[in-house]
XYZ file of C-alpha atoms in Angstrom:
343
model
C -12.515 -25.987 14.109
C -10.631 -25.327 10.898
C -9.029 -21.904 10.620
C -10.690 -20.064 7.764
C -8.551 -16.914 7.807
C -5.086 -16.248 9.231
C -4.562 -12.553 9.896
C -0.915 -11.510 10.088
C 0.047 -8.374 12.019
C 3.672 -7.142 12.122
C 4.345 -5.056 15.229
C 7.154 -2.611 15.838
C 6.911 -0.066 18.669
C 3.140 0.216 18.287
C 2.153 0.180 21.958
C -0.011 3.364 21.852
C -2.165 1.977 19.028
C -1.923 -1.768 19.525
C -4.897 -2.252 21.852
C -7.278 -0.589 19.377
C -5.934 -2.773 16.585
C -6.280 -5.978 18.615
C -9.776 -5.062 19.798
C -10.885 -4.541 16.198
C -9.655 -8.045 15.341
C -11.052 -9.881 18.358
C -14.520 -8.495 17.566
C -14.505 -9.823 13.990
C -17.820 -11.451 13.130
C -15.908 -14.260 11.394
C -14.986 -16.360 14.414
C -12.825 -18.985 12.689
C -9.777 -16.694 12.516
C -6.307 -16.851 13.954
C -4.358 -13.677 14.658
C -0.602 -13.947 14.253
C 1.302 -11.032 15.770
C 5.005 -10.742 14.987
C 6.854 -8.573 17.483
C 9.683 -7.345 15.273
C 12.166 -6.336 17.954
C 10.031 -3.637 19.578
C 11.800 -1.581 22.246
C 8.577 -0.308 23.855
C 5.957 -2.359 25.689
C 4.451 -3.947 22.578
C 5.941 -7.385 23.232
C 4.748 -7.496 26.842
C 1.274 -6.400 25.802
C 1.111 -9.106 23.139
C 2.168 -11.814 25.602
C -0.573 -10.728 27.977
C -3.195 -10.697 25.227
C -2.099 -14.140 24.033
C -3.194 -15.645 27.340
C -6.605 -14.006 27.062
C -7.670 -15.471 23.705
C -6.567 -18.784 22.140
C -6.875 -17.321 18.651
C -3.885 -15.040 19.290
C -0.415 -16.307 18.419
C 2.731 -14.299 19.065
C 6.164 -14.526 17.463
C 9.085 -12.581 18.905
C 12.066 -11.870 16.646
C 14.899 -9.386 16.347
C 14.144 -6.330 14.239
C 14.212 -7.413 10.586
C 11.628 -5.158 8.984
C 8.008 -5.544 7.966
C 8.679 -7.938 5.067
C 10.512 -10.486 7.189
C 7.903 -10.137 9.937
C 5.106 -10.935 7.498
C 7.101 -13.840 6.087
C 7.458 -15.256 9.595
C 3.680 -15.030 9.945
C 3.130 -16.777 6.608
C 5.326 -19.661 7.745
C 3.132 -20.124 10.808
C -0.303 -19.542 9.232
C -2.814 -22.387 9.098
C -5.736 -20.612 7.458
C -7.436 -21.376 4.173
C -7.043 -17.676 3.357
C -4.555 -15.035 4.469
C -5.160 -11.421 5.467
C -2.872 -8.669 6.719
C -3.355 -5.782 9.132
C -0.868 -3.126 10.226
C -0.590 -2.681 13.981
C -1.563 0.990 14.052
C -4.694 0.526 11.909
C -8.133 -0.930 12.633
C -10.606 -3.188 10.834
C -14.390 -2.983 10.797
C -16.036 -5.902 12.659
C -17.362 -7.455 9.435
C -14.273 -6.920 7.262
C -12.923 -10.442 7.182
C -16.349 -12.079 7.128
C -17.217 -10.078 4.021
C -13.919 -10.884 2.348
C -14.169 -14.575 3.197
C -17.790 -14.849 2.055
C -16.895 -13.259 -1.274
C -13.915 -15.575 -1.700
C -15.893 -18.736 -1.036
C -19.055 -17.683 -2.878
C -17.076 -17.030 -6.074
C -14.349 -19.660 -5.515
C -11.707 -17.022 -6.173
C -8.058 -16.710 -5.235
C -8.004 -13.026 -4.228
C -10.562 -10.568 -2.884
C -9.889 -6.821 -3.151
C -11.715 -4.150 -1.145
C -11.493 -0.402 -0.577
C -9.913 1.395 2.354
C -10.380 4.644 4.230
C -7.461 6.965 4.937
C -7.804 9.328 7.866
C -5.399 12.217 7.573
C -5.590 15.390 9.652
C -9.216 14.613 10.536
C -10.139 14.188 6.848
C -11.370 10.818 5.616
C -10.849 9.677 2.034
C -12.028 6.376 0.579
C -9.806 4.750 -2.039
C -11.811 2.836 -4.632
C -10.900 0.977 -7.819
C -12.236 0.936 -11.411
C -13.040 -2.789 -11.471
C -16.481 -4.413 -11.853
C -17.749 -5.109 -8.331
C -19.301 -8.201 -6.801
C -18.601 -10.646 -9.629
C -15.872 -13.173 -10.362
C -13.176 -11.618 -12.557
C -11.359 -14.362 -14.382
C -7.691 -14.686 -15.289
C -8.180 -12.896 -18.625
C -9.556 -9.801 -16.904
C -6.838 -9.880 -14.240
C -4.194 -10.005 -16.976
C -5.779 -7.257 -19.064
C -6.785 -4.787 -16.341
C -5.414 -5.571 -12.895
C -1.787 -6.455 -13.607
C -1.262 -3.287 -15.696
C -2.877 -1.297 -12.869
C -0.020 -2.292 -10.550
C 2.444 -0.742 -13.023
C 0.400 2.421 -13.415
C -0.542 3.218 -9.820
C 0.509 2.608 -6.226
C -2.951 2.778 -4.654
C -3.698 -0.938 -5.145
C -0.414 -2.024 -3.561
C -1.457 -2.484 0.056
C -1.975 -6.078 1.217
C -4.187 -4.941 4.089
C -7.397 -4.665 2.051
C -7.181 -8.071 0.401
C -7.697 -11.747 1.145
C -5.443 -14.349 -0.497
C -5.963 -18.055 -0.950
C -3.117 -19.721 0.953
C -2.822 -22.430 -1.716
C -1.745 -19.824 -4.299
C 0.910 -18.380 -1.996
C 2.307 -21.738 -0.962
C 2.302 -23.319 -4.441
C 5.214 -21.091 -5.492
C 6.436 -20.115 -2.012
C 5.598 -16.442 -2.610
C 7.070 -14.217 0.064
C 7.680 -10.519 0.662
C 11.021 -9.364 -0.770
C 13.979 -8.865 1.527
C 15.911 -5.606 1.756
C 13.175 -3.494 0.150
C 12.522 -0.315 2.123
C 9.332 0.680 0.306
C 7.046 -0.990 -2.200
C 7.254 -4.512 -0.792
C 3.456 -4.823 -0.854
C 3.305 -4.098 -4.573
C 5.962 -6.672 -5.415
C 4.172 -9.323 -3.339
C 0.853 -8.513 -5.004
C 2.242 -8.677 -8.523
C 3.617 -12.149 -7.820
C 0.262 -13.308 -6.425
C -1.919 -11.738 -9.112
C 0.263 -13.216 -11.865
C -0.807 -16.622 -10.537
C -4.403 -15.859 -9.532
C -7.047 -17.709 -11.502
C -9.767 -15.261 -10.486
C -10.550 -12.361 -8.152
C -13.495 -10.444 -6.749
C -13.628 -6.714 -6.105
C -15.881 -5.538 -3.267
C -16.911 -1.892 -3.394
C -16.754 -1.790 0.387
C -14.335 -0.122 2.805
C -13.749 -1.904 6.105
C -10.115 -1.009 6.704
C -9.120 2.266 8.364
C -5.613 3.577 7.794
C -4.620 6.434 10.075
C -1.725 8.668 9.173
C 0.311 9.248 12.308
C 3.388 11.193 13.275
C 6.305 9.012 12.282
C 4.430 7.339 9.426
C 5.861 7.100 5.923
C 4.419 10.441 4.872
C 5.877 12.205 7.891
C 9.277 10.550 8.459
C 11.074 12.161 5.544
C 14.352 13.030 7.225
C 15.939 9.589 7.097
C 14.191 8.029 4.071
C 14.788 8.876 0.424
C 11.341 8.303 -1.053
C 12.199 9.682 -4.471
C 15.173 7.358 -4.750
C 12.855 4.455 -3.995
C 10.401 5.694 -6.650
C 13.212 5.665 -9.194
C 14.216 2.160 -8.140
C 10.620 0.985 -8.668
C 10.497 2.747 -12.045
C 13.697 1.070 -13.201
C 12.955 -2.382 -11.761
C 11.604 -5.264 -13.812
C 8.155 -6.670 -12.994
C 7.690 -10.438 -12.638
C 8.557 -12.473 -15.712
C 4.883 -13.143 -16.432
C 4.398 -9.489 -17.347
C 6.640 -9.894 -20.377
C 4.164 -12.394 -21.789
C 1.290 -9.925 -21.404
C 2.642 -6.669 -22.845
C 5.613 -5.250 -24.657
C 8.424 -3.242 -23.103
C 7.160 0.096 -24.448
C 3.717 -0.343 -22.884
C 5.204 -1.368 -19.540
C 7.503 1.643 -19.523
C 4.625 3.968 -20.400
C 2.563 2.646 -17.471
C 5.517 2.974 -15.118
C 6.037 6.544 -16.357
C 2.473 7.409 -15.338
C 3.094 5.985 -11.879
C 6.378 7.868 -11.484
C 4.756 11.231 -12.256
C 1.832 10.428 -9.931
C 4.375 9.633 -7.213
C 6.305 12.813 -7.921
C 3.151 14.916 -7.540
C 2.421 13.255 -4.195
C 5.991 13.738 -2.994
C 5.819 17.451 -3.781
C 2.959 17.815 -1.286
C 4.733 15.636 1.279
C 8.060 17.459 1.111
C 6.477 20.903 1.026
C 4.384 20.227 4.135
C 5.850 21.465 7.447
C 8.221 18.888 8.911
C 10.416 18.636 11.986
C 12.529 16.005 10.222
C 13.917 18.239 7.500
C 14.378 22.023 7.169
C 12.668 23.947 4.384
C 15.872 24.672 2.436
C 16.805 21.012 2.395
C 13.294 20.040 1.336
C 13.303 22.720 -1.362
C 16.589 21.401 -2.779
C 15.292 17.837 -2.595
C 12.217 18.663 -4.694
C 14.291 20.751 -7.110
C 16.675 17.852 -7.742
C 13.826 15.346 -8.051
C 11.840 17.255 -10.665
C 15.026 17.734 -12.702
C 15.741 13.996 -12.764
C 15.935 12.551 -16.271
C 13.379 9.834 -15.516
C 10.792 12.419 -14.445
C 11.470 14.569 -17.494
C 11.211 11.601 -19.844
C 8.032 10.338 -18.161
C 6.023 13.538 -18.470
C 4.991 13.078 -22.148
C 3.546 9.609 -21.445
C 1.761 10.923 -18.371
C 0.278 13.920 -20.187
C -0.850 11.810 -23.138
C -2.684 9.349 -20.884
C -3.876 11.504 -17.985
C -3.921 15.235 -18.771
C -7.378 15.351 -20.380
C -8.987 13.823 -17.268
C -7.272 16.129 -14.751
C -8.973 18.964 -12.925
C -7.721 22.533 -12.986
C -5.553 22.192 -9.884
C -3.911 18.996 -11.119
C -3.263 20.506 -14.544
C -1.561 23.476 -12.932
C 0.605 21.112 -10.894
C 1.639 19.233 -14.031
C 2.341 22.470 -15.916
C 4.559 23.740 -13.102
C 6.298 20.369 -12.956
C 6.922 20.525 -16.722
C 8.419 24.006 -16.317
C 10.474 22.823 -13.326
C 9.114 25.731 -11.277
C 9.993 24.791 -7.696
C 8.747 28.083 -6.290
C 5.462 27.705 -8.155
C 4.997 24.156 -6.878
C 5.782 25.294 -3.339
C 3.197 28.077 -3.551
C 0.561 25.746 -4.976
C 1.195 23.098 -2.315
C 0.907 25.814 0.370
C -2.376 27.020 -1.133
C -3.766 23.483 -1.199
C -2.804 22.925 2.422
C -4.409 26.175 3.576
C -7.569 25.474 1.591
C -7.998 22.020 3.135
C -7.394 23.004 6.742
């Protein structure tokens, strides 16, 4: 039986969550799947668990490698994949039983290269569904992708994840697209931009079958040893794929990236002003103070306000006003208020 979908799962010290992830994949209603797990040098029992599971189901394939990071793990999975389409799952998340059947049916019904769906984030017992402003359930041709989707990657981070999409393997292999090496954050977005630059068509499903759970030690909690603002600046200053330069001018690209940088800054304020065992409050306070004073943030605020301010709610407008005034104490108080209100 031909493999319709290869699902690639990088694994690093995920033993407490791995069984739930695997169970959600083995119960997929699309049976013609293969599940490629890459044990990326785990020091817990993840590798042993994967070896045991491999013997229980012929659809499971396991690769063991030294720790090289999520990008290299996914690339190892791509090199082994035999499916017509490719999907990705993170080892501490779960997928609804019909996720990959729905994605595959949409891909084949519309003969498209990429399918995009929503996802649900579960954070502190709150669930939020991330959706996108694209027409749903119809084939969106290359012209629409160029005019609306590619600029969206410059403007926002919320489309970056590869775990809510299905990709035609032919598109990936034609230009040997792979995840970038030595990129600590944002590797999903770079991979997606390369793929979408080449996609002839896509379909957006207004459906959420992927559950992301924020956990202790996740990106939004492990702030002590990762400089997320530095990475945001690197993304802001980096060049998109060459194809972008044929679609829009430099000023428009920089304006879109400015919007994304301010969005990221607003998110980081909440992250760094939340209680953390990784970093003391004085260090976090200084971190935010230095970030909001950065020249790139200052220069990006006019573009952000011009494009976004009119559509913001009262709370968001107050955040932006405090950011413009560089009021660290005000931002801290507002982040505290938001956290108390949402408990």
